[in-house]
MMTF fields as JSON, N, C-alpha, C and O atoms, coordinates in Angstrom:
{
  "mmtfVersion": "1.0.0",
  "mmtfProducer": "UNKNOWN",
  "numBonds": 547,
  "numAtoms": 548,
  "numGroups": 137,
  "numChains": 1,
  "numModels": 1,
  "chainsPerModel": [1],
  "groupsPerChain": [137],
  "chainIdList": ["A"],
  "bondAtomList": [4, 2, 8, 6, 12, 10, 16, 14, 20, 18, 24, 22, 28, 26, 32, 30, 36, 34, 40, 38, 44, 42, 48, 46, 52, 50, 56, 54, 60, 58, 64, 62, 68, 66, 72, 70, 76, 74, 80, 78, 84, 82, 88, 86, 92, 90, 96, 94, 100, 98, 104, 102, 108, 106, 112, 110, 116, 114, 120, 118, 124, 122, 128, 126, 132, 130, 136, 134, 140, 138, 144, 142, 148, 146, 152, 150, 156, 154, 160, 158, 164, 162, 168, 166, 172, 170, 176, 174, 180, 178, 184, 182, 188, 186, 192, 190, 196, 194, 200, 198, 204, 202, 208, 206, 212, 210, 216, 214, 220, 218, 224, 222, 228, 226, 232, 230, 236, 234, 240, 238, 244, 242, 248, 246, 252, 250, 256, 254, 260, 258, 264, 262, 268, 266, 272, 270, 276, 274, 280, 278, 284, 282, 288, 286, 292, 290, 296, 294, 300, 298, 304, 302, 308, 306, 312, 310, 316, 314, 320, 318, 324, 322, 328, 326, 332, 330, 336, 334, 340, 338, 344, 342, 348, 346, 352, 350, 356, 354, 360, 358, 364, 362, 368, 366, 372, 370, 376, 374, 380, 378, 384, 382, 388, 386, 392, 390, 396, 394, 400, 398, 404, 402, 408, 406, 412, 410, 416, 414, 420, 418, 424, 422, 428, 426, 432, 430, 436, 434, 440, 438, 444, 442, 448, 446, 452, 450, 456, 454, 460, 458, 464, 462, 468, 466, 472, 470, 476, 474, 480, 478, 484, 482, 488, 486, 492, 490, 496, 494, 500, 498, 504, 502, 508, 506, 512, 510, 516, 514, 520, 518, 524, 522, 528, 526, 532, 530, 536, 534, 540, 538, 544, 542],
  "bondOrderList": [1, 1, 1, 1, 1, 1, 1, 1, 1, 1, 1, 1, 1, 1, 1, 1, 1, 1, 1, 1, 1, 1, 1, 1, 1, 1, 1, 1, 1, 1, 1, 1, 1, 1, 1, 1, 1, 1, 1, 1, 1, 1, 1, 1, 1, 1, 1, 1, 1, 1, 1, 1, 1, 1, 1, 1, 1, 1, 1, 1, 1, 1, 1, 1, 1, 1, 1, 1, 1, 1, 1, 1, 1, 1, 1, 1, 1, 1, 1, 1, 1, 1, 1, 1, 1, 1, 1, 1, 1, 1, 1, 1, 1, 1, 1, 1, 1, 1, 1, 1, 1, 1, 1, 1, 1, 1, 1, 1, 1, 1, 1, 1, 1, 1, 1, 1, 1, 1, 1, 1, 1, 1, 1, 1, 1, 1, 1, 1, 1, 1, 1, 1, 1, 1, 1, 1],
  "groupList": [{"groupName": "MET", "atomNameList": ["N", "CA", "C", "O"], "elementList": ["N", "C", "C", "O"], "formalChargeList": [0, 0, 0, 0], "bondAtomList": [1, 0, 2, 1, 3, 2], "bondOrderList": [1, 1, 2], "singleLetterCode": "M", "chemCompType": "L-PEPTIDE LINKING"}, {"groupName": "PHE", "atomNameList": ["N", "CA", "C", "O"], "elementList": ["N", "C", "C", "O"], "formalChargeList": [0, 0, 0, 0], "bondAtomList": [1, 0, 2, 1, 3, 2], "bondOrderList": [1, 1, 2], "singleLetterCode": "F", "chemCompType": "L-PEPTIDE LINKING"}, {"groupName": "LYS", "atomNameList": ["N", "CA", "C", "O"], "elementList": ["N", "C", "C", "O"], "formalChargeList": [0, 0, 0, 0], "bondAtomList": [1, 0, 2, 1, 3, 2], "bondOrderList": [1, 1, 2], "singleLetterCode": "K", "chemCompType": "L-PEPTIDE LINKING"}, {"groupName": "GLU", "atomNameList": ["N", "CA", "C", "O"], "elementList": ["N", "C", "C", "O"], "formalChargeList": [0, 0, 0, 0], "bondAtomList": [1, 0, 2, 1, 3, 2], "bondOrderList": [1, 1, 2], "singleLetterCode": "E", "chemCompType": "L-PEPTIDE LINKING"}, {"groupName": "ALA", "atomNameList": ["N", "CA", "C", "O"], "elementList": ["N", "C", "C", "O"], "formalChargeList": [0, 0, 0, 0], "bondAtomList": [1, 0, 2, 1, 3, 2], "bondOrderList": [1, 1, 2], "singleLetterCode": "A", "chemCompType": "L-PEPTIDE LINKING"}, {"groupName": "LEU", "atomNameList": ["N", "CA", "C", "O"], "elementList": ["N", "C", "C", "O"], "formalChargeList": [0, 0, 0, 0], "bondAtomList": [1, 0, 2, 1, 3, 2], "bondOrderList": [1, 1, 2], "singleLetterCode": "L", "chemCompType": "L-PEPTIDE LINKING"}, {"groupName": "GLY", "atomNameList": ["N", "CA", "C", "O"], "elementList": ["N", "C", "C", "O"], "formalChargeList": [0, 0, 0, 0], "bondAtomList": [1, 0, 2, 1, 3, 2], "bondOrderList": [1, 1, 2], "singleLetterCode": "G", "chemCompType": "PEPTIDE LINKING"}, {"groupName": "ASN", "atomNameList": ["N", "CA", "C", "O"], "elementList": ["N", "C", "C", "O"], "formalChargeList": [0, 0, 0, 0], "bondAtomList": [1, 0, 2, 1, 3, 2], "bondOrderList": [1, 1, 2], "singleLetterCode": "N", "chemCompType": "L-PEPTIDE LINKING"}, {"groupName": "VAL", "atomNameList": ["N", "CA", "C", "O"], "elementList": ["N", "C", "C", "O"], "formalChargeList": [0, 0, 0, 0], "bondAtomList": [1, 0, 2, 1, 3, 2], "bondOrderList": [1, 1, 2], "singleLetterCode": "V", "chemCompType": "L-PEPTIDE LINKING"}, {"groupName": "ASP", "atomNameList": ["N", "CA", "C", "O"], "elementList": ["N", "C", "C", "O"], "formalChargeList": [0, 0, 0, 0], "bondAtomList": [1, 0, 2, 1, 3, 2], "bondOrderList": [1, 1, 2], "singleLetterCode": "D", "chemCompType": "L-PEPTIDE LINKING"}, {"groupName": "ILE", "atomNameList": ["N", "CA", "C", "O"], "elementList": ["N", "C", "C", "O"], "formalChargeList": [0, 0, 0, 0], "bondAtomList": [1, 0, 2, 1, 3, 2], "bondOrderList": [1, 1, 2], "singleLetterCode": "I", "chemCompType": "L-PEPTIDE LINKING"}, {"groupName": "THR", "atomNameList": ["N", "CA", "C", "O"], "elementList": ["N", "C", "C", "O"], "formalChargeList": [0, 0, 0, 0], "bondAtomList": [1, 0, 2, 1, 3, 2], "bondOrderList": [1, 1, 2], "singleLetterCode": "T", "chemCompType": "L-PEPTIDE LINKING"}, {"groupName": "SER", "atomNameList": ["N", "CA", "C", "O"], "elementList": ["N", "C", "C", "O"], "formalChargeList": [0, 0, 0, 0], "bondAtomList": [1, 0, 2, 1, 3, 2], "bondOrderList": [1, 1, 2], "singleLetterCode": "S", "chemCompType": "L-PEPTIDE LINKING"}, {"groupName": "PRO", "atomNameList": ["N", "CA", "C", "O"], "elementList": ["N", "C", "C", "O"], "formalChargeList": [0, 0, 0, 0], "bondAtomList": [1, 0, 2, 1, 3, 2], "bondOrderList": [1, 1, 2], "singleLetterCode": "P", "chemCompType": "L-PEPTIDE LINKING"}, {"groupName": "GLN", "atomNameList": ["N", "CA", "C", "O"], "elementList": ["N", "C", "C", "O"], "formalChargeList": [0, 0, 0, 0], "bondAtomList": [1, 0, 2, 1, 3, 2], "bondOrderList": [1, 1, 2], "singleLetterCode": "Q", "chemCompType": "L-PEPTIDE LINKING"}, {"groupName": "TYR", "atomNameList": ["N", "CA", "C", "O"], "elementList": ["N", "C", "C", "O"], "formalChargeList": [0, 0, 0, 0], "bondAtomList": [1, 0, 2, 1, 3, 2], "bondOrderList": [1, 1, 2], "singleLetterCode": "Y", "chemCompType": "L-PEPTIDE LINKING"}, {"groupName": "ARG", "atomNameList": ["N", "CA", "C", "O"], "elementList": ["N", "C", "C", "O"], "formalChargeList": [0, 0, 0, 0], "bondAtomList": [1, 0, 2, 1, 3, 2], "bondOrderList": [1, 1, 2], "singleLetterCode": "R", "chemCompType": "L-PEPTIDE LINKING"}],
  "groupTypeList": [0, 1, 2, 3, 1, 2, 3, 1, 4, 5, 2, 6, 7, 5, 8, 9, 5, 4, 8, 6, 1, 10, 5, 6, 6, 4, 1, 6, 11, 10, 8, 11, 12, 5, 8, 7, 9, 10, 0, 0, 13, 13, 5, 6, 0, 5, 0, 6, 6, 4, 9, 1, 12, 9, 5, 1, 10, 12, 5, 7, 6, 14, 4, 15, 4, 12, 5, 4, 4, 4, 12, 3, 4, 6, 4, 13, 8, 10, 4, 15, 6, 16, 1, 10, 7, 4, 5, 10, 12, 1, 11, 10, 0, 4, 1, 4, 5, 1, 1, 8, 8, 2, 6, 0, 7, 11, 5, 2, 2, 2, 3, 4, 4, 4, 13, 13, 13, 4, 13, 13, 16, 14, 3, 8, 5, 5, 3, 3, 10, 16, 7, 5, 5, 4, 2, 7, 14],
  "groupIdList": [1, 2, 3, 4, 5, 6, 7, 8, 9, 10, 11, 12, 13, 14, 15, 16, 17, 18, 19, 20, 21, 22, 23, 24, 25, 26, 27, 28, 29, 30, 31, 32, 33, 34, 35, 36, 37, 38, 39, 40, 41, 42, 43, 44, 45, 46, 47, 48, 49, 50, 51, 52, 53, 54, 55, 56, 57, 58, 59, 60, 61, 62, 63, 64, 65, 66, 67, 68, 69, 70, 71, 72, 73, 74, 75, 76, 77, 78, 79, 80, 81, 82, 83, 84, 85, 86, 87, 88, 89, 90, 91, 92, 93, 94, 95, 96, 97, 98, 99, 100, 101, 102, 103, 104, 105, 106, 107, 108, 109, 110, 111, 112, 113, 114, 115, 116, 117, 118, 119, 120, 121, 122, 123, 124, 125, 126, 127, 128, 129, 130, 131, 132, 133, 134, 135, 136, 137],
  "secStructList": [7, 2, 2, 2, 2, 2, 2, 2, 2, 6, 1, 2, 2, 2, 2, 2, 2, 2, 2, 2, 2, 2, 2, 2, 2, 2, 2, 2, 2, 2, 2, 2, 2, 2, 0, 0, 0, 0, 0, 2, 2, 2, 2, 2, 2, 2, 6, 6, 1, 7, 7, 1, 6, 6, 7, 7, 3, 3, 6, 6, 1, 7, 7, 7, 1, 1, 2, 2, 2, 2, 2, 2, 6, 6, 7, 7, 3, 3, 7, 2, 2, 2, 2, 2, 2, 2, 2, 2, 2, 2, 2, 2, 2, 2, 2, 2, 2, 2, 2, 2, 2, 2, 2, 2, 2, 2, 2, 2, 2, 2, 2, 2, 1, 1, 7, 7, 7, 7, 7, 7, 2, 2, 2, 2, 2, 2, 2, 2, 2, 2, 2, 2, 2, 2, 2, 7, 7],
  "xCoordList": [76.484, 77.444, 78.764, 79.616, 79.029, 80.335, 80.491, 81.597, 79.275, 79.445, 79.971, 80.781, 79.435, 79.799, 81.4, 82.104, 81.793, 83.12, 84.021, 85.107, 83.589, 84.364, 84.374, 85.471, 83.283, 83.354, 84.383, 85.039, 84.33, 85.022, 86.559, 87.391, 86.941, 88.37, 89.017, 90.241, 88.252, 88.744, 88.632, 88.968, 88.223, 88.359, 89.854, 90.768, 90.029, 91.337, 92.077, 93.29, 91.672, 92.467, 92.787, 93.953, 91.982, 92.384, 93.639, 94.531, 93.536, 94.497, 95.897, 96.976, 95.8, 96.745, 97.564, 98.785, 96.701, 97.182, 98.002, 99.002, 97.368, 97.905, 99.396, 100.404, 99.404, 100.539, 101.78, 102.97, 101.223, 102.268, 102.754, 103.852, 101.817, 102.153, 103.243, 104.154, 103.029, 104.087, 105.365, 106.417, 105.369, 106.579, 107.179, 108.383, 106.386, 106.979, 107.859, 108.917, 107.187, 108.062, 109.168, 110.154, 109.079, 110.419, 111.511, 112.695, 111.246, 111.667, 112.514, 113.709, 111.665, 112.094, 113.229, 114.13, 113.213, 114.514, 115.622, 116.736, 115.474, 116.693, 117.203, 118.417, 116.267, 117.012, 117.605, 118.591, 117.023, 117.39, 119.004, 119.96, 119.131, 120.247, 121.524, 122.703, 121.008, 121.821, 122.337, 123.467, 121.541, 121.92, 122.979, 124.13, 122.365, 123.298, 124.363, 125.379, 124.389, 125.586, 126.556, 127.704, 126.061, 126.69, 127.192, 128.337, 126.23, 126.54, 127.09, 127.952, 126.548, 126.872, 128.378, 129.026, 128.897, 130.214, 131.242, 132.089, 131.169, 132.136, 131.849, 132.792, 130.845, 130.348, 130.982, 131.825, 130.574, 131.107, 132.694, 133.219, 133.412, 134.808, 135.343, 136.358, 134.524, 135.007, 134.686, 135.289, 133.943, 133.649, 134.351, 133.89, 135.399, 136.282, 136.116, 136.605, 135.381, 135.113, 133.666, 133.306, 132.961, 131.551, 130.776, 130.542, 130.239, 129.088, 127.81, 127.654, 127.021, 125.847, 124.722, 124.094, 124.531, 123.461, 123.787, 122.946, 125.043, 125.312, 125.493, 125.867, 125.178, 125.141, 123.971, 122.858, 124.159, 123.118, 123.267, 124.416, 122.408, 122.586, 121.757, 120.605, 122.651, 121.97, 121.237, 121.797, 120.015, 119.237, 119.548, 119.455, 119.898, 120.115, 121.542, 121.92, 122.388, 123.614, 124.888, 126.041, 124.66, 125.695, 126.123, 125.426, 127.355, 128.055, 128.074, 128.442, 127.711, 127.551, 128.551, 128.81, 129.156, 129.975, 129.227, 129.727, 128.065, 127.27, 125.82, 125.356, 125.09, 123.615, 123.213, 122.336, 123.687, 123.14, 123.527, 122.7, 124.715, 124.837, 123.96, 123.556, 123.61, 122.692, 121.246, 120.559, 120.836, 119.498, 119.294, 118.244, 120.632, 120.823, 120.591, 120.008, 121.105, 120.995, 119.656, 119.371, 118.755, 117.547, 117.501, 116.507, 118.636, 118.72, 117.946, 118.031, 117.215, 116.574, 117.61, 118.501, 117.501, 118.486, 117.59, 116.512, 118.324, 117.887, 118.842, 120.058, 118.34, 119.184, 119.014, 118.335, 119.832, 119.688, 120.531, 120.456, 121.475, 122.23, 121.12, 121.088, 120.288, 119.287, 118.292, 117.746, 117.912, 117.241, 117.735, 117.062, 119.047, 119.987, 119.831, 119.435, 120.065, 119.897, 118.611, 118.501, 117.54, 116.087, 115.86, 115.132, 116.477, 116.33, 117.058, 116.534, 118.177, 118.791, 118.164, 118.262, 117.479, 116.722, 115.378, 114.885, 114.942, 113.655, 114.036, 113.27, 115.155, 115.526, 115.708, 115.297, 116.333, 116.592, 115.527, 115.486, 114.431, 113.253, 112.487, 112.046, 112.339, 111.473, 112.102, 111.337, 113.387, 113.941, 113.524, 113.099, 113.604, 113.301, 111.711, 111.245, 111.064, 109.485, 109.22, 108.42, 110.035, 109.854, 110.187, 109.503, 111.187, 111.789, 110.681, 110.492, 109.981, 108.962, 107.853, 107.401, 107.329, 106.088, 106.297, 105.507, 107.622, 108.079, 107.828, 107.078, 108.417, 108.179, 106.896, 106.544, 106.009, 104.669, 104.007, 103.383, 104.192, 103.584, 103.949, 103.136, 105.242, 105.902, 105.129, 104.536, 105.13, 104.171, 102.701, 102.112, 102.266, 100.638, 100.642, 99.787, 101.621, 101.422, 101.528, 100.686, 102.586, 102.642, 101.599, 101.479, 100.644, 99.435, 98.446, 97.613, 98.366, 97.264, 97.673, 96.78, 99.025, 99.23, 99.04, 99.003, 98.887, 98.62, 97.238, 96.36, 97.198, 96.131, 94.937, 95.127, 93.647, 92.684, 92.45, 92.751, 91.953, 91.8, 90.626, 89.585, 90.915, 90.184, 88.656, 88.562, 87.667, 86.333, 86.058, 86.547, 85.207, 84.973, 84.135, 83.344, 84.665, 84.247, 82.59, 82.145, 81.842, 80.329, 79.852, 78.925, 80.705, 80.355, 80.806, 80.163, 82.054, 82.443, 81.49, 81.231, 80.772, 79.967, 78.714, 78.058, 78.165, 76.941, 77.261, 76.316, 78.352, 78.63, 78.714, 78.357, 79.174, 78.998, 77.621, 77.244, 76.778, 75.4, 74.567, 73.693, 74.961, 74.311, 74.717, 73.827, 75.786, 76.468, 75.902, 75.749, 75.577, 75.003, 73.608, 73.094, 72.85, 71.61, 71.266, 70.161, 72.056, 71.959, 72.357, 71.939, 73.21, 73.688, 72.317, 72.024, 71.665, 70.678, 69.345, 68.455, 69.185, 67.789, 67.927, 66.97],
  "yCoordList": [78.657, 79.624, 78.944, 79.569, 77.735, 77.04, 76.726, 76.606, 76.591, 76.442, 77.633, 77.573, 78.808, 80.035, 80.455, 80.982, 80.129, 80.125, 79.337, 79.772, 78.19, 77.336, 77.752, 77.864, 78.001, 78.69, 80.106, 80.425, 80.687, 82.053, 81.652, 82.28, 80.668, 80.271, 79.47, 79.467, 78.818, 78.043, 78.674, 78.015, 79.793, 80.757, 80.652, 80.355, 80.888, 80.697, 81.943, 81.777, 83.097, 84.31, 84.286, 84.613, 83.934, 83.682, 82.804, 83.109, 81.579, 80.595, 81.221, 81.074, 81.773, 82.406, 83.427, 83.42, 84.241, 85.228, 84.757, 85.317, 83.577, 82.827, 82.37, 82.626, 81.741, 81.15, 82.241, 82.075, 83.339, 84.518, 85.194, 85.718, 85.078, 85.677, 84.88, 85.383, 83.608, 82.659, 82.65, 82.489, 82.812, 82.775, 84.144, 84.292, 85.179, 86.459, 86.629, 87.247, 85.97, 85.915, 85.065, 85.313, 84.129, 83.31, 84.104, 84.0, 84.7, 85.451, 86.765, 87.052, 87.275, 88.376, 88.073, 88.889, 86.722, 86.248, 85.929, 86.014, 85.533, 85.341, 86.835, 87.038, 87.925, 89.004, 89.712, 90.426, 89.551, 90.154, 89.357, 90.062, 88.177, 87.522, 87.967, 88.05, 88.207, 88.715, 90.041, 90.366, 90.85, 92.322, 92.218, 92.649, 91.531, 91.589, 90.741, 91.13, 89.609, 88.904, 88.862, 88.437, 89.314, 89.274, 90.548, 90.651, 91.624, 92.806, 93.879, 94.681, 93.858, 94.871, 94.895, 95.94, 93.621, 93.51, 94.163, 94.936, 93.855, 94.501, 95.906, 96.696, 96.251, 97.766, 98.44, 99.314, 98.032, 98.621, 98.687, 99.771, 97.758, 97.569, 98.728, 99.392, 98.861, 100.127, 101.193, 102.17, 101.475, 102.797, 102.823, 103.55, 102.133, 102.235, 101.276, 101.49, 100.191, 99.259, 99.576, 98.928, 100.485, 100.544, 99.572, 99.043, 99.156, 98.219, 99.219, 100.24, 98.914, 99.832, 99.275, 100.14, 98.039, 97.575, 98.278, 98.266, 98.866, 99.221, 100.706, 101.213, 101.36, 102.902, 103.451, 103.066, 104.463, 104.904, 106.326, 106.767, 107.027, 108.366, 108.128, 107.704, 108.516, 108.404, 109.85, 110.941, 109.662, 110.941, 111.632, 112.853, 110.86, 111.329, 111.962, 112.361, 112.106, 112.774, 111.809, 112.221, 110.791, 109.808, 109.127, 108.991, 108.718, 108.018, 106.399, 106.106, 105.523, 104.086, 103.458, 104.053, 102.273, 101.461, 100.832, 100.65, 100.558, 99.784, 100.062, 100.551, 99.726, 99.942, 99.009, 99.414, 97.689, 96.802, 97.261, 97.028, 97.921, 98.615, 99.709, 99.8, 100.568, 101.713, 100.978, 101.402, 100.028, 99.395, 98.853, 98.944, 98.094, 97.595, 98.481, 98.182, 99.651, 100.734, 101.459, 102.415, 100.927, 101.87, 103.099, 103.813, 103.507, 104.731, 104.895, 104.09, 106.063, 106.365, 106.615, 107.445, 105.858, 106.007, 105.9, 105.327, 106.582, 106.486, 105.474, 105.666, 104.58, 103.437, 103.503, 102.774, 104.589, 104.744, 103.797, 103.842, 102.787, 101.905, 100.875, 100.457, 100.452, 99.292, 99.946, 99.147, 101.215, 101.898, 101.6, 101.239, 101.812, 101.936, 100.411, 100.225, 99.449, 98.011, 97.49, 96.617, 98.295, 98.076, 98.726, 98.202, 99.827, 100.549, 99.617, 99.57, 98.934, 98.207, 97.023, 96.498, 96.44, 95.213, 95.514, 94.767, 96.641, 97.053, 97.201, 96.858, 97.684, 98.023, 96.602, 96.38, 95.774, 94.453, 93.738, 93.172, 93.737, 93.107, 93.835, 93.112, 95.167, 95.8, 95.436, 95.329, 95.314, 94.903, 93.598, 93.322, 92.579, 91.267, 91.111, 90.339, 91.807, 91.783, 92.406, 91.89, 93.619, 94.219, 93.128, 93.105, 92.343, 91.512, 90.339, 89.798, 90.016, 88.991, 89.366, 88.681, 90.543, 91.08, 91.371, 91.074, 92.055, 92.012, 90.982, 90.967, 90.004, 88.51, 88.152, 87.834, 88.14, 87.791, 88.716, 88.229, 89.951, 90.782, 90.315, 90.108, 90.174, 89.595, 88.33, 88.265, 87.344, 86.045, 86.297, 85.745, 87.435, 87.764, 88.328, 87.948, 89.244, 89.927, 88.76, 88.604, 87.846, 86.646, 85.874, 85.354, 85.691, 84.859, 85.733, 85.17, 87.041, 88.058, 88.252, 88.579, 88.122, 88.092, 87.035, 87.092, 85.825, 84.688, 84.99, 85.743, 84.392, 84.412, 83.708, 82.612, 84.164, 83.365, 82.006, 81.982, 81.002, 79.831, 79.88, 80.529, 79.259, 79.147, 78.659, 77.74, 79.206, 78.849, 77.476, 77.104, 76.807, 75.32, 75.444, 76.299, 74.244, 74.31, 74.451, 74.948, 74.094, 74.227, 75.934, 76.38, 76.653, 78.123, 78.763, 79.722, 78.266, 78.794, 78.605, 79.56, 77.361, 77.106, 77.683, 78.013, 77.907, 78.726, 80.284, 81.008, 80.736, 82.099, 82.342, 83.417, 81.349, 81.585, 81.362, 82.148, 80.451, 80.393, 81.711, 82.214, 82.097, 83.623, 84.628, 85.311, 84.746, 85.713, 85.441, 86.442, 84.327, 84.038, 84.351, 84.955, 83.918, 84.486, 85.888, 86.279, 86.699, 88.096, 88.875, 90.008, 88.181, 88.55, 88.455, 89.357, 87.374, 87.01, 87.72, 87.675, 88.346, 89.08, 90.457, 91.218],
  "zCoordList": [113.817, 114.013, 113.781, 113.15, 114.219, 113.752, 112.271, 111.744, 111.587, 110.057, 109.365, 108.44, 109.893, 109.298, 109.534, 108.673, 110.8, 111.152, 110.349, 109.967, 110.09, 109.363, 107.969, 107.421, 107.301, 105.957, 105.849, 104.857, 106.892, 106.917, 107.08, 106.425, 107.898, 108.189, 107.105, 106.975, 106.357, 105.254, 103.872, 102.888, 103.763, 102.534, 102.019, 102.787, 100.802, 100.357, 100.573, 100.704, 100.639, 101.027, 102.28, 102.496, 103.444, 104.731, 105.072, 105.863, 104.277, 104.433, 103.761, 104.334, 102.777, 101.991, 102.948, 103.105, 103.511, 104.392, 105.651, 106.098, 106.161, 107.318, 106.83, 107.488, 105.731, 105.464, 105.045, 105.314, 104.355, 104.112, 105.565, 105.749, 106.43, 107.657, 108.4, 109.059, 108.209, 108.972, 108.199, 108.817, 106.87, 106.094, 106.203, 105.991, 106.529, 106.481, 107.94, 108.058, 108.914, 110.176, 110.191, 110.884, 109.512, 109.26, 108.316, 108.636, 107.447, 106.566, 107.509, 107.44, 108.197, 109.234, 110.016, 110.211, 110.55, 111.295, 110.544, 111.062, 109.266, 108.348, 108.006, 107.995, 107.717, 107.49, 108.604, 108.426, 109.844, 111.019, 111.275, 111.6, 111.131, 111.259, 110.26, 110.602, 109.042, 107.85, 108.142, 107.776, 108.804, 109.2, 110.272, 110.202, 111.351, 112.736, 112.69, 113.267, 112.114, 112.024, 110.859, 110.988, 109.72, 108.566, 107.982, 107.542, 107.982, 107.381, 108.322, 107.961, 109.555, 110.537, 110.943, 110.999, 111.232, 111.762, 110.808, 111.257, 109.49, 108.609, 108.506, 108.456, 108.474, 108.229, 109.324, 109.118, 110.66, 112.03, 111.84, 112.095, 111.467, 111.454, 110.413, 110.624, 109.296, 108.332, 109.034, 108.59, 110.017, 110.6, 111.883, 112.763, 112.112, 113.276, 114.459, 115.568, 114.129, 115.145, 115.847, 116.83, 115.348, 115.913, 115.842, 114.756, 116.958, 117.114, 116.777, 117.446, 115.84, 115.695, 116.926, 117.536, 117.208, 118.142, 119.619, 120.517, 119.765, 120.954, 121.18, 122.237, 120.035, 120.103, 120.675, 120.315, 121.677, 122.316, 122.843, 122.837, 123.246, 123.876, 125.259, 125.349, 126.331, 127.533, 127.925, 127.822, 128.345, 128.512, 129.867, 129.989, 130.821, 132.283, 132.32, 133.421, 131.243, 131.31, 131.759, 131.629, 132.175, 132.973, 131.705, 130.699, 131.878, 130.799, 131.267, 132.405, 130.445, 130.522, 129.587, 128.541, 129.871, 129.051, 127.824, 126.714, 128.171, 127.037, 127.202, 128.233, 126.12, 126.343, 127.312, 128.076, 127.507, 128.357, 129.71, 130.592, 130.08, 131.304, 131.641, 132.8, 130.75, 130.863, 131.129, 132.059, 130.433, 130.763, 131.998, 132.634, 132.465, 133.744, 134.834, 135.876, 134.522, 135.737, 135.601, 136.322, 134.559, 134.503, 133.85, 133.982, 133.025, 132.729, 131.259, 130.331, 131.269, 129.807, 128.777, 128.962, 127.612, 126.537, 125.183, 125.021, 124.333, 123.065, 122.315, 122.279, 121.824, 121.216, 119.579, 118.856, 119.245, 117.807, 117.014, 115.786, 117.712, 116.825, 116.519, 115.361, 117.316, 117.034, 116.12, 115.359, 116.002, 115.021, 113.647, 112.681, 113.714, 112.457, 112.022, 110.871, 112.711, 112.42, 111.788, 110.927, 112.47, 112.006, 110.636, 109.793, 110.45, 109.088, 107.926, 106.813, 108.176, 107.369, 107.181, 106.072, 108.12, 107.849, 107.01, 106.165, 107.383, 106.593, 105.227, 104.326, 105.008, 103.467, 102.695, 101.556, 103.446, 102.863, 102.433, 101.341, 103.46, 103.508, 102.238, 101.345, 102.164, 101.385, 99.638, 98.68, 99.559, 98.211, 97.942, 96.82, 99.017, 98.592, 98.35, 97.512, 99.053, 98.696, 97.155, 96.375, 96.838, 95.821, 94.573, 93.55, 94.771, 93.662, 93.465, 92.375, 94.636, 94.625, 93.907, 92.99, 94.315, 93.676, 92.064, 91.168, 91.932, 90.386, 89.74, 88.764, 90.198, 89.413, 89.222, 88.086, 90.255, 90.17, 89.01, 88.067, 89.172, 88.115, 86.728, 85.827, 86.653, 85.276, 84.904, 83.828, 85.767, 85.504, 84.927, 83.998, 85.892, 85.565, 84.087, 83.286, 83.74, 82.245, 81.359, 80.475, 81.538, 80.621, 80.345, 79.236, 81.404, 81.358, 80.746, 80.036, 80.88, 80.165, 78.901, 78.119, 78.365, 76.885, 76.102, 74.873, 76.909, 76.008, 75.188, 75.608, 74.148, 73.298, 73.738, 74.265, 73.614, 74.231, 73.351, 72.157, 73.952, 73.315, 72.057, 72.158, 71.14, 69.864, 70.352, 71.166, 69.907, 70.167, 69.474, 68.407, 70.252, 69.784, 68.226, 67.827, 67.58, 66.11, 65.981, 64.947, 66.84, 66.943, 66.869, 66.193, 67.7, 67.589, 66.384, 65.957, 65.651, 64.557, 63.632, 62.9, 63.461, 62.328, 62.617, 61.629, 63.848, 64.218, 63.935, 63.62, 64.02, 63.762, 62.127, 61.645, 61.382, 59.965, 59.499, 58.63, 59.89, 59.594, 59.936, 59.229, 60.996, 61.689, 60.59, 60.083, 60.251, 59.199, 57.828, 57.127, 57.335, 56.015, 56.026, 55.085, 57.199, 57.138, 57.422, 57.047, 58.032, 58.045, 56.812, 56.572, 56.028, 54.75, 53.702, 52.917, 53.833, 52.877, 53.154, 52.305, 54.266, 54.542, 54.241, 54.381]
}
């Protein structure tokens, strides 16, 4: 049973998936930082100083100074500002992955377009002999 597990765990696809998963998580934190720390502050400033991560709707009808205050009070809220941040993060990540996949597909097309290697000299000679014998019969 251990041998079967070892064969399964060490298959190339599983290892590639694990590496991709780890890199994806690391890439996700970079994109999150890009959105929250670099893109959203100027965008919020252009929209009158709005901080998207702090935008929310209180469902109990009471007003709260911030999302943190509403959460601390245990109020039910719809944190649509965080959702906007998540949408922007997703869009950036989708574009980045699109360009990665597009680049990989371009490389694959170049590999597929490469002419096949010439057959060995022995095979060429054997084909010529076969063709001559077929012609003489």
